[in-house]
XYZ file of C-alpha atoms in Angstrom:
608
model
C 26.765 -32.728 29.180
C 22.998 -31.521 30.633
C 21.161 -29.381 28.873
C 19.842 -26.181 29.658
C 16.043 -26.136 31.876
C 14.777 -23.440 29.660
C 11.649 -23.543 27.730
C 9.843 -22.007 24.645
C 9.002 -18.257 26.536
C 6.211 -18.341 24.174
C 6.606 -15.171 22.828
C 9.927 -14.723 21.177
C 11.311 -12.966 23.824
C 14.522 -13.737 22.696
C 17.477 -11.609 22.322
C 19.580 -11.907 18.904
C 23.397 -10.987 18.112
C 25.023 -11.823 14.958
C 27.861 -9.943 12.797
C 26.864 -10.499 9.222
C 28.046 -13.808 8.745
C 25.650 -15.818 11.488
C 23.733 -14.986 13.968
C 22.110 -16.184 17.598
C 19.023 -16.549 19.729
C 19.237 -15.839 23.509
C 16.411 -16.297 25.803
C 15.841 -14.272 28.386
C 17.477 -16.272 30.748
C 20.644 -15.929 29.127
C 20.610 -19.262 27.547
C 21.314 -19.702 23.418
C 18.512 -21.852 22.096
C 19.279 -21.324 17.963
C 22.537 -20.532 15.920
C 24.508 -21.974 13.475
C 28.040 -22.145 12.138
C 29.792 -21.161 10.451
C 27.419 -19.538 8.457
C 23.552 -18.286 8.475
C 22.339 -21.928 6.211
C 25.218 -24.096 7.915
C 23.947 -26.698 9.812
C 22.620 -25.908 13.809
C 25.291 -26.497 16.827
C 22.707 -25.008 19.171
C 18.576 -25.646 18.104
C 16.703 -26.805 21.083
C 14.220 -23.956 20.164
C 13.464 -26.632 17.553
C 13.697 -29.691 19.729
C 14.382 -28.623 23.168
C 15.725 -32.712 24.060
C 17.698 -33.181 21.265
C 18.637 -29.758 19.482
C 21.814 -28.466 22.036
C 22.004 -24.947 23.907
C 24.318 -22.983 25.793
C 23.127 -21.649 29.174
C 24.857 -19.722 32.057
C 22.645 -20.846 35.516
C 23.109 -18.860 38.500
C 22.832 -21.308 41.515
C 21.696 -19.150 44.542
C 19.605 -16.341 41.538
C 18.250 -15.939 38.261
C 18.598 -13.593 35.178
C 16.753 -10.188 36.277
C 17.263 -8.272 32.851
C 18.321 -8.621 29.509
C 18.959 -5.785 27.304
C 21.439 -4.329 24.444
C 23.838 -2.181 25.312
C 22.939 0.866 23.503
C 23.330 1.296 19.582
C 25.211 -1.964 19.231
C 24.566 -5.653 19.073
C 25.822 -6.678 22.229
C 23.615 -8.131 24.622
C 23.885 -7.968 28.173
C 22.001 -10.332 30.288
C 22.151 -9.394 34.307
C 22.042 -11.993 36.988
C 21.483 -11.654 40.835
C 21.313 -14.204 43.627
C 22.192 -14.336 47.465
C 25.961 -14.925 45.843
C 26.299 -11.553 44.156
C 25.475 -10.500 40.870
C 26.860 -10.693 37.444
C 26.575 -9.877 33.864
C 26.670 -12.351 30.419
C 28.021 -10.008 27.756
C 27.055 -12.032 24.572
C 28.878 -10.891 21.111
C 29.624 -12.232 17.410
C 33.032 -10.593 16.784
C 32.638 -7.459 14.264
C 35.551 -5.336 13.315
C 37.865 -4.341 10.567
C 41.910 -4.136 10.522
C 41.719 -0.880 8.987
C 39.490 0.812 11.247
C 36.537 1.206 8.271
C 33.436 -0.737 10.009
C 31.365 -2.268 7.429
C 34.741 -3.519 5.256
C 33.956 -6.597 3.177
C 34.896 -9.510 4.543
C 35.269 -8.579 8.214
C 33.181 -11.465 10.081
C 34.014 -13.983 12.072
C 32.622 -17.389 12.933
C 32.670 -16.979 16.532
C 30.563 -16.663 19.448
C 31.635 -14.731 22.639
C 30.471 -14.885 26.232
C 31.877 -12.357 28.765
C 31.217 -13.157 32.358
C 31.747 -9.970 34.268
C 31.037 -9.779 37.918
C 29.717 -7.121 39.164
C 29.308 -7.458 43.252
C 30.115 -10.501 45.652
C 31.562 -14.462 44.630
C 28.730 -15.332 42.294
C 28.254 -19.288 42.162
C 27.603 -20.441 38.229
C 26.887 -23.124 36.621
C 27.672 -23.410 32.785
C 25.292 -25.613 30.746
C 27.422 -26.334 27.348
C 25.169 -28.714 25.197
C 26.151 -28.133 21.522
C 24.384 -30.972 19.249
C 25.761 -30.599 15.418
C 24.583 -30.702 11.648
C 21.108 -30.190 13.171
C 21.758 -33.586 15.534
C 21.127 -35.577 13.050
C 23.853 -37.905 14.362
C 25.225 -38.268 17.850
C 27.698 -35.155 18.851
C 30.608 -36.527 20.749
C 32.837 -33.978 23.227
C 36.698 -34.353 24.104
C 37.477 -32.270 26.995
C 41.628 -30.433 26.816
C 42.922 -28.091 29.421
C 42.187 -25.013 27.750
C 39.104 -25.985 25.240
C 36.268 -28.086 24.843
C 36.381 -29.650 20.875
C 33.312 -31.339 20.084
C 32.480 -33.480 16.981
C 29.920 -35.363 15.177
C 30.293 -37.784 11.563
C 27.602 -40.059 10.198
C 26.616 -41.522 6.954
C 24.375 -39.802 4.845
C 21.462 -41.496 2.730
C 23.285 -41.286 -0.152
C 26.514 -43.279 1.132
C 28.332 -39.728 2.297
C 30.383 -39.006 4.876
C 29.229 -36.404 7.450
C 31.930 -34.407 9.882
C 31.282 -31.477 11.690
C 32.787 -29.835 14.607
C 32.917 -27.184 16.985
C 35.291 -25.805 19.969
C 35.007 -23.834 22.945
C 37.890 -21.660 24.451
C 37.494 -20.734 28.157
C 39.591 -19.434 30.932
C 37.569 -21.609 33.270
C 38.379 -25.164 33.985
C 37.156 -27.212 31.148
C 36.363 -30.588 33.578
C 33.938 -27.944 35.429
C 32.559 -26.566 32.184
C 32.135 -30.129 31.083
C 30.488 -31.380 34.014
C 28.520 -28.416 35.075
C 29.582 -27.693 38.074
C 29.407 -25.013 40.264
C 31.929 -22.399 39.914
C 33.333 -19.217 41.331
C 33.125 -16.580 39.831
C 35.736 -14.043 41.043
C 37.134 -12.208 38.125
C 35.716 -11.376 34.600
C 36.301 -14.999 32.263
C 35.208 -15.831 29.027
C 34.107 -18.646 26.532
C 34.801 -18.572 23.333
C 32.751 -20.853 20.520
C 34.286 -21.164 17.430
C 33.946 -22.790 14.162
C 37.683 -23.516 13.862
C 40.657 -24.720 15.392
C 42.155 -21.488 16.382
C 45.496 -20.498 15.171
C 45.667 -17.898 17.713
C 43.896 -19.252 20.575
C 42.174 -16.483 22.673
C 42.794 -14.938 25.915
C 41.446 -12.738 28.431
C 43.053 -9.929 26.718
C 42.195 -10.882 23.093
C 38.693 -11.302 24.077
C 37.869 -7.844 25.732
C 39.802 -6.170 22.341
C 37.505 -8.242 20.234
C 34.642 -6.989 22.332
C 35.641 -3.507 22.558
C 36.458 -3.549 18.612
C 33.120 -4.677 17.960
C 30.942 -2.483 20.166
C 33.064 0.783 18.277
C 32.188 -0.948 14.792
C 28.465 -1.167 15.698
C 28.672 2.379 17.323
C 29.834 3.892 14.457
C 27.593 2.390 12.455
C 24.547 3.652 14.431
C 26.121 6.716 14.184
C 26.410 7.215 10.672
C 22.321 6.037 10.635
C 19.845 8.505 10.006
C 16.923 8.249 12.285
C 13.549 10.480 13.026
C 13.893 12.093 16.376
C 10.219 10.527 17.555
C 10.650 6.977 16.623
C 14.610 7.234 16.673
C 15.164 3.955 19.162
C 12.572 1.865 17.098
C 14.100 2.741 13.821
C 17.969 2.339 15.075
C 17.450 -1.622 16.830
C 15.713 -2.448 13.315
C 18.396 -0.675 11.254
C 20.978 -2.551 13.311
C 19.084 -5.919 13.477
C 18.762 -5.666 9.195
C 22.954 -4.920 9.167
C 22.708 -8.256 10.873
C 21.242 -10.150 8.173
C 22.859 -9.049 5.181
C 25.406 -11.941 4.411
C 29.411 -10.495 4.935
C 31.399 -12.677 2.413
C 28.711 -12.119 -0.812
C 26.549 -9.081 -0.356
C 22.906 -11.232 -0.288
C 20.511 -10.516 2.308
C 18.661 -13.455 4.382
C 14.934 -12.694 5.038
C 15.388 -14.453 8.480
C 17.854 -16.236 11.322
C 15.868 -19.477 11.675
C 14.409 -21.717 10.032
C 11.121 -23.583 10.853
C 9.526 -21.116 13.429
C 5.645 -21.578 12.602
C 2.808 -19.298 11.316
C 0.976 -20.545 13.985
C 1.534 -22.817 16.676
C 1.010 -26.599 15.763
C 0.795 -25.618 12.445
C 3.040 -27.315 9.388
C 3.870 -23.753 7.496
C 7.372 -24.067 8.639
C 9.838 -22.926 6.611
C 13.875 -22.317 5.764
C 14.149 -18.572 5.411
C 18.125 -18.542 5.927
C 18.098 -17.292 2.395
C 18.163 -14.490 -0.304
C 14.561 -13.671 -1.916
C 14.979 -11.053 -4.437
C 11.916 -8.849 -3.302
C 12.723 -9.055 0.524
C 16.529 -8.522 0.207
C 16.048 -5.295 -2.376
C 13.737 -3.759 -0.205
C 15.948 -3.943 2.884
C 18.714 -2.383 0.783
C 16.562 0.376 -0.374
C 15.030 1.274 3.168
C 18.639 1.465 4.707
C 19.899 3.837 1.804
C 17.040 6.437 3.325
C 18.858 6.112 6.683
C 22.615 6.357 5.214
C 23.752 3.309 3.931
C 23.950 2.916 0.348
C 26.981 0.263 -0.051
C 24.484 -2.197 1.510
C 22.090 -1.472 -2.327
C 25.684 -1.962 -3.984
C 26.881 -5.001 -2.559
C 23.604 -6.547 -3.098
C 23.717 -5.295 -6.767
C 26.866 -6.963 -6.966
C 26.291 -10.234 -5.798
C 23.129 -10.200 -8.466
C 25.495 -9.720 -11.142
C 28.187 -12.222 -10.302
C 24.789 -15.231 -9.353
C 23.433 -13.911 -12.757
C 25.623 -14.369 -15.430
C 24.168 -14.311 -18.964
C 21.996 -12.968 -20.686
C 19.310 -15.743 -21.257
C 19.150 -16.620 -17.695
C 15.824 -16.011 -16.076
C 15.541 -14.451 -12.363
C 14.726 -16.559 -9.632
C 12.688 -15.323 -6.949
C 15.592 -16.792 -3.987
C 19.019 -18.114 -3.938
C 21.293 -18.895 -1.784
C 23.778 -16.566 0.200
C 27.075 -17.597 -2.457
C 24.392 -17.195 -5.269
C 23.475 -21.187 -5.109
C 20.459 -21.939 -7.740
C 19.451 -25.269 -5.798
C 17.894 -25.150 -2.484
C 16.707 -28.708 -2.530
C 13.800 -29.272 0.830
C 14.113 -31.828 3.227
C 12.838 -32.921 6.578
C 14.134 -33.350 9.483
C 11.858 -35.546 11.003
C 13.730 -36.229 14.421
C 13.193 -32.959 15.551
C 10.267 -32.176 17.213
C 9.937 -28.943 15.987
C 9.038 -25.359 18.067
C 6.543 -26.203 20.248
C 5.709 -29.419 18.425
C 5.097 -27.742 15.417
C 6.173 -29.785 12.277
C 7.917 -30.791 10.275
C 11.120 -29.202 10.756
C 12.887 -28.047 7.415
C 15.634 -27.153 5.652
C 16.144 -25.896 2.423
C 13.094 -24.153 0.063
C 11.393 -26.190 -2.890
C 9.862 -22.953 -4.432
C 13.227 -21.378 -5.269
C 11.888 -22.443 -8.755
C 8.565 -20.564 -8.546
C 7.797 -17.848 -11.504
C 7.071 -14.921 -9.503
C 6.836 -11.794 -11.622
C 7.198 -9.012 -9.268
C 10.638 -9.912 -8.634
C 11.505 -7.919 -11.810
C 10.318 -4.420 -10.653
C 11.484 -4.594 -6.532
C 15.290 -5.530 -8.180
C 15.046 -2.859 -11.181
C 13.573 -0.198 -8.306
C 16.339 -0.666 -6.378
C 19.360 -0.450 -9.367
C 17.314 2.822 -10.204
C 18.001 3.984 -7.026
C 21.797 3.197 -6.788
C 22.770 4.336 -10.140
C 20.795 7.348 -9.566
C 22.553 8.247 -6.354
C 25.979 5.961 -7.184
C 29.447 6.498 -9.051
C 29.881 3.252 -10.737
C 32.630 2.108 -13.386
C 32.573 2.050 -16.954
C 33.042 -1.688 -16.525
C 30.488 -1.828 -14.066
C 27.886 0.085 -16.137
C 28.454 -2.328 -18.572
C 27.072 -5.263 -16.739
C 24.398 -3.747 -15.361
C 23.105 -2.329 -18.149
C 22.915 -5.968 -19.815
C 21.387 -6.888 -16.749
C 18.650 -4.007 -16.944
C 17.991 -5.406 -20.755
C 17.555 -9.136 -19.799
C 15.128 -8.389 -17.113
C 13.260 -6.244 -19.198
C 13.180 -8.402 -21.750
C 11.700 -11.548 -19.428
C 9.387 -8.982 -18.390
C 7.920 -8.164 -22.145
C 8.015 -12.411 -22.633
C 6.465 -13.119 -19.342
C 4.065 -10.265 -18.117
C 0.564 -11.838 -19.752
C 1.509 -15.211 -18.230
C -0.172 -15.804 -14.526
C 2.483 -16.888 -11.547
C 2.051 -17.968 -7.981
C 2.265 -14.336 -6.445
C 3.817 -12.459 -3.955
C 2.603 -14.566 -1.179
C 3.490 -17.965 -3.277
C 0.123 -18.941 -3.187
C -1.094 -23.074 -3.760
C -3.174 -23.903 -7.015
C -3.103 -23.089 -10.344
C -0.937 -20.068 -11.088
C -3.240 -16.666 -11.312
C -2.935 -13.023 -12.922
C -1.836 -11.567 -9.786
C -2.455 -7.277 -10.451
C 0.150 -7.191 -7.705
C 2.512 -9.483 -10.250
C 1.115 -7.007 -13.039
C 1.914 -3.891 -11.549
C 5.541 -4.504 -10.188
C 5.653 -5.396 -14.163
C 4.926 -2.219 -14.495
C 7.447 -0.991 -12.322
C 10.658 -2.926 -14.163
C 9.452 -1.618 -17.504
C 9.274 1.817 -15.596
C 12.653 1.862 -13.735
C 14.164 0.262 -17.037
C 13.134 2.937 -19.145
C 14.245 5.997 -16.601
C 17.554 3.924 -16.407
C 18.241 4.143 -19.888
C 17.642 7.567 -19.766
C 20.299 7.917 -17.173
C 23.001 6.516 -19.398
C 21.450 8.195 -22.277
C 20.159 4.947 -23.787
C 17.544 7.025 -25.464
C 16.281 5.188 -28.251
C 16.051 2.377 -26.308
C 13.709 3.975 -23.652
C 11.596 4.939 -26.354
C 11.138 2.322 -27.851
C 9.865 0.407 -24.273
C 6.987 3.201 -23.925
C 4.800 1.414 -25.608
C 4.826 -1.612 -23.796
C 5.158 0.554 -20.485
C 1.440 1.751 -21.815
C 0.280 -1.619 -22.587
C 1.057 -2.903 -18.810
C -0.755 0.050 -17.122
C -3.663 -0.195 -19.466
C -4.188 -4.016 -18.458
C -4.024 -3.781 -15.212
C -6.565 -0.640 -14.776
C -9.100 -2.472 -17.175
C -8.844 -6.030 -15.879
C -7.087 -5.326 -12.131
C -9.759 -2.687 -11.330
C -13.606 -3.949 -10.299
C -15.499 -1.660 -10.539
C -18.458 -3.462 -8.537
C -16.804 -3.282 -5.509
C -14.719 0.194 -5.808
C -11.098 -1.885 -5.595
C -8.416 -3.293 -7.532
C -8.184 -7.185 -6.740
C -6.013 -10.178 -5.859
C -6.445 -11.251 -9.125
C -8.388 -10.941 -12.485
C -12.062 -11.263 -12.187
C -11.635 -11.733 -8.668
C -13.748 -9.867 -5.841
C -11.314 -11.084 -3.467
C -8.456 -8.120 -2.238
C -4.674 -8.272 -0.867
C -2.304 -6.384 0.953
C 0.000 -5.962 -1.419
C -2.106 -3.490 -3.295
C -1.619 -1.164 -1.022
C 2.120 -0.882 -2.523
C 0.544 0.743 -5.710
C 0.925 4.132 -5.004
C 4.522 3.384 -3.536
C 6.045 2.407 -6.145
C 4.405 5.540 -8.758
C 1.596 3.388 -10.701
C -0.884 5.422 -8.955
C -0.584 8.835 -7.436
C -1.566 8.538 -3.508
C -4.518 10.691 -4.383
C -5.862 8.753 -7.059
C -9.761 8.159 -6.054
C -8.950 4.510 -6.939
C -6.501 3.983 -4.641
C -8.188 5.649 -1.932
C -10.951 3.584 -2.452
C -8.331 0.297 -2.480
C -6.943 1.239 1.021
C -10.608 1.626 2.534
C -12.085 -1.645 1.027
C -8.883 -3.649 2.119
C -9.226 -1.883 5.820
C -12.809 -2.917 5.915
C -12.050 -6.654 4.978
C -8.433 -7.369 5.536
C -7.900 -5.881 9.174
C -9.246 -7.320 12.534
C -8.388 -5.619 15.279
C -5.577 -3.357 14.429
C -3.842 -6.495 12.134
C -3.648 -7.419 8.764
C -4.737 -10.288 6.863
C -2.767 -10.783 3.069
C -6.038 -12.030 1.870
C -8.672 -13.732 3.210
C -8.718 -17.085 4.583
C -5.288 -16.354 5.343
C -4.919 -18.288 8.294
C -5.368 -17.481 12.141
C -1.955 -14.865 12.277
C -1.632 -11.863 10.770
C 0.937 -10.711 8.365
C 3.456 -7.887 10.366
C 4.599 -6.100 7.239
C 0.885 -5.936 6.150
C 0.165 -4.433 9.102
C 2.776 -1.500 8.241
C 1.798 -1.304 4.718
C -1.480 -0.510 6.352
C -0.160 2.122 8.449
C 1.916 3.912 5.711
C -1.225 3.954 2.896
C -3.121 5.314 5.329
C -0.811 7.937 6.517
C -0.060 9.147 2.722
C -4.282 9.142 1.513
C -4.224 11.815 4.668
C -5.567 9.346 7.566
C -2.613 10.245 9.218
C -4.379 10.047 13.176
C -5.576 6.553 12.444
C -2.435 5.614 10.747
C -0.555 7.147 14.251
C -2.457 4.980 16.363
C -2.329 1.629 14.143
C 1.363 2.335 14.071
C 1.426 2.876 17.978
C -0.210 -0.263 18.316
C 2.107 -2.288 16.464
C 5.605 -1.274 17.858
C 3.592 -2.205 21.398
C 3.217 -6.051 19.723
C 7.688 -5.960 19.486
C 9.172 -8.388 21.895
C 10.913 -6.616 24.729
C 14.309 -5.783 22.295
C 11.958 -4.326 19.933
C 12.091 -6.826 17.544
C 9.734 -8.755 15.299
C 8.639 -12.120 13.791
C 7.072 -13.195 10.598
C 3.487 -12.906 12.160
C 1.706 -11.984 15.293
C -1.698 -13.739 16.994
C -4.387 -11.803 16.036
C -5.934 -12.838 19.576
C -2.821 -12.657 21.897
C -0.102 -10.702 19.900
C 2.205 -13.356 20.102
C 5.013 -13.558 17.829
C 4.616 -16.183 15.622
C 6.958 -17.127 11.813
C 10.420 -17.214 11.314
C 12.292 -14.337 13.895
C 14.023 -11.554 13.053
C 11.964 -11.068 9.857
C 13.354 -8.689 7.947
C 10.585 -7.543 6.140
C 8.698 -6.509 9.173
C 11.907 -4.416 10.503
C 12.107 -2.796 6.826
C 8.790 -1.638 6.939
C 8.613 -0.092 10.621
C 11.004 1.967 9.267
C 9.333 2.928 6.299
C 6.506 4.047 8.462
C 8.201 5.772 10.775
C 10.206 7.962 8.217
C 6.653 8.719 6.942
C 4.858 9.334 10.105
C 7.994 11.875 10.664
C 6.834 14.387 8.923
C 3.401 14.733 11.104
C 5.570 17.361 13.615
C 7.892 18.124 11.514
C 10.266 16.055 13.350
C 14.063 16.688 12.787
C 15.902 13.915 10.892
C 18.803 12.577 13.161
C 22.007 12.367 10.851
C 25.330 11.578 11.882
């Protein structure tokens, strides 16, 4: 089988459809460069945006035309890439089947591990050319193809260093001839066809019919979905595609929430910060959960909840700041040094070595966010229970650990630091601890946690707080600043009046941003940091720079690909998306901003 002519775009122009359970990137010439299966952390069947020789795709060619458009259809996940040539014209409708039995979208358990292509004409004969190229388990050993009359099944086994045995395999349905699909040859296109990728054998194998019920099942669930989504009326379209492209990413079967699709997309082009980010951090999945209960969603905060509880399961065992999506404590890191890596950045990798990292502000993002749900929540007697103890053991790591430095929020190199960004999330789990157990009239207990509550606060405003240069710092006795800072007032440690954290935001604008972007810290490499840039835009907009906040936020939803979605990072220079794609701490905090920024005109709130 050939593979596909596409390139790198060199901007992330890519499409991406997924259902909660995987997900896909499509170029804009309709051609699907990264996904795996069955799962988000499975291994690759498609990854030549890694390795365009060697990592597999899955293109549609027209022969006399080209793709002229590629866009969702509207409030769903579906992407619709449009072809024309002298031949006619026709559509790829690209899906990951989403839908429920009963009718409830959003149901546990109602993912598939499937990948859909509609081909729907729309005028004339149009002449196509399929370019089915699937390598598997990341092609780290040849991928072998057996062609029947109504599927495709292909296959790949090895020997792993340690002595095991590796099989994968994959299968695609069609209503085409499979010898043409096989060969790439040029086809007819005369009535609407499909192919079908699947993880499994199919008990059921589809059909024309199947396929458009599965396609019009899924486009309701997402529909409904956006419809019971609260959105601003001014930034309504911005905050709906990241709303939708966030339901992506939180994990079907368990409840966790990956920070990204793909794995290995660099900070900056050439460079070796590559990294596995199919999986669950703590900070980045709780504040996803929390931004979509503001827009209507609050069983995404409970499922979330509840996949902490059953991956943490007694008292003594400390927090990590990641785990995998089934709650998996081990993500050993590897290499995979055949690939050549995006744009010959490498190495390619797979798996995270700092899953292990002490990380302190882990405590207060998770206890913020069980604050939130029990405040708003009905929960069980049963289920109080265990969250409760859960509330006490991460309070309790916090009084053990909160004098002890860590690697930060940004998992900085070196010897670990006192981070004041570490310190005052500290802060925050002591904080939300203490107003839970006032919730379920734990009294004594609160009380006897104000102390120590105090004893945090008082720390961090005598040793976070330099008073040379008008800021609180990175770090103690440091001059240098960080983004993260700019958090304080979010999360209550400081009022957003407070002179001091006025004077924070200014100092960090003055040294942190260039040109509109934001820098974590300096010497922070050569791309900026996209949900830095946001934090920017929302400290701004609540210290009363609201016109400047405006335009910095104006800027930034220019620098979204053409689907409106976002990266890791962008070029400081270009505007390039750079980092691991769809990040979904960048979507989380666009729509932070934008509920903020709201309130300028007194916009109406959108609610179902």
């Amino acid at each position: 089988m050939s593979t596909s002519s596409s390139l790198p775009t060199g901007n992330y122009d890519h499409g991406v459809i997924g259902n909660g359970r995987s997900a896909a990137l499509i170029e804009p010439n309709g051609t699907i460069v990264f996904a795996c299966l069955p799962d988000f952390d499975s291994g690759t069947v498609f990854a030549s945006i890694l390795d365009k020789g060697k990592g597999g795709s899955f293109g549609i060619e027209m022969v006399d035309g080209k793709a002229v458009s590629q866009e969702y259809e509207r409030h769903t996940n579906i992407l619709v890439t449009r072809f024309e040539g002298e031949s006619g014209a026709f559509n790829v409708i690209d899906f990951m089947p989403r839908y429920t039995w009963d009718g409830k979208a959003g149901s546990e358990g109602d993912a598939s591990s499937d990948l859909v292509r509609v081909l729907e004409p729309v005028s004339g004969n149009p002449q196509i050319r399929v370019r089915y190229d699937p390598q598997l388990g990341y092609a780290k050993f040849e991928t072998t193809h057996t062609v029947d009359e109504n599927r495709i099944k292909s296959q790949t086994t090895g020997t792993r260093e340690d002595g095991s045995k590796v099989y994968e395999s994959l299968y695609l349905y069609t209503d085409l001839d499979t010898e043409e699909v096989q060969a790439s040859a040029v086809i007819t296109l005369n009535e609407k066809r499909f192919l079908f990728v699947s993880y499994h054998d199919k008990v059921q194998e589809p059909a024309g019919e199947t396929v458009n019920l599965m396609l019009q099942r899924t486009r309701s669930c997402w529909l409904l979905w956006s419809a019971r989504t609260h959105r601003p009326a001014k930034y309504g379209e911005q905050v709906l595609r990241s709303a939708l492209t966030l339901r992506m990413l939180q994990f079907d079967p368990t409840g966790a929430v990956v920070a990204a699709v793909t794995t290995s997309l660099p900070a900056s082009i050439g460079g070796s910060q590559n990294w596995d980010y199919r999986f669950c951090w703590i900070r980045d999945a709780s504040m996803t959960v929390s931004i979509l209960r503001k827009l209507g969603h609050p069983g995404m905060a409970t499922r979330f909840i509840d996949w902490i509880l059953r991956t943490v399961t007694t008292k003594d065992e400390n927090l990590q700041i990641m785990y995998g999506l089934r709650g998996e404590k081990e993500l050993p890191e590897e290499t995979l040094d055949h690939l050549s890596g995006y744009m010959d950045s490498q190495p390619v990798r797979i798996g995270n070595a700092v899953h292990d990292q002490e990380q302190h502000d882990i405590y207060g993002v998770l206890l913020d966010v069980i604050y939130q749900d029990l405040s708003q929540r009905v929960r069980t007697p049963e289920s109080l229970d265990r969250l409760w103890t859960r509330v006490r053991s991460v309070a309790r790591s916090v009084a053990e650990r909160w004098q002890e430095p860590d690697r930060g929020i940004w998992e900085i190199s070196g010897k670990p630091r006192q981070f004041v960004f570490s310190k005052v999330l500290c802060w925050v789990a002591i904080d939300r601890a203490i107003r839970i157990a006032c919730l379920l009239e734990k009294n004594d207990w609160a009380e006897r946690h104000v102390p120590l509550l105090e004893d945090i606060y008082m720390d961090i405003c005598e040793q976070g707080w330099n008073e040379s240069i008008g800021a609180f710092t990175q770090a103690y006795g440091s001059t240098e600043l960080d983004a993260a800072n700019l958090l304080m007032a979010e999360y209550g440690f400081l009022e957003h009046d407070d002179p001091r954290f006025i004077s924070t935001v200014d100092l960090t604008l003055q040294e942190l941003c260039r040109d509109g972007l934001m820098y974590r810290y300096k010497n922070d490499g050569n791309s900026a940091f996209t949900v830095c840039s946001f934090w920017m835009v929302k400290a701004l907009s609540v210290t009363g720079r609201r016109k400047e906040a405006r335009e910095m936020f104006d800027s930034l939803l220019a620098a979204a690909n053409p689907h409106g979605l976002y990266g890791e990072d962008l070029d400081f220079t270009t505007r390039r998306q750079l980092g691991n794609f769809p990040q979904a701490y960048s979507h989380l905090a666009l729509i932070d901003c934008a509920l903020e920024l709201e309130k300028d005109d007194h916009d109406h709130f959108i609610e179902a």
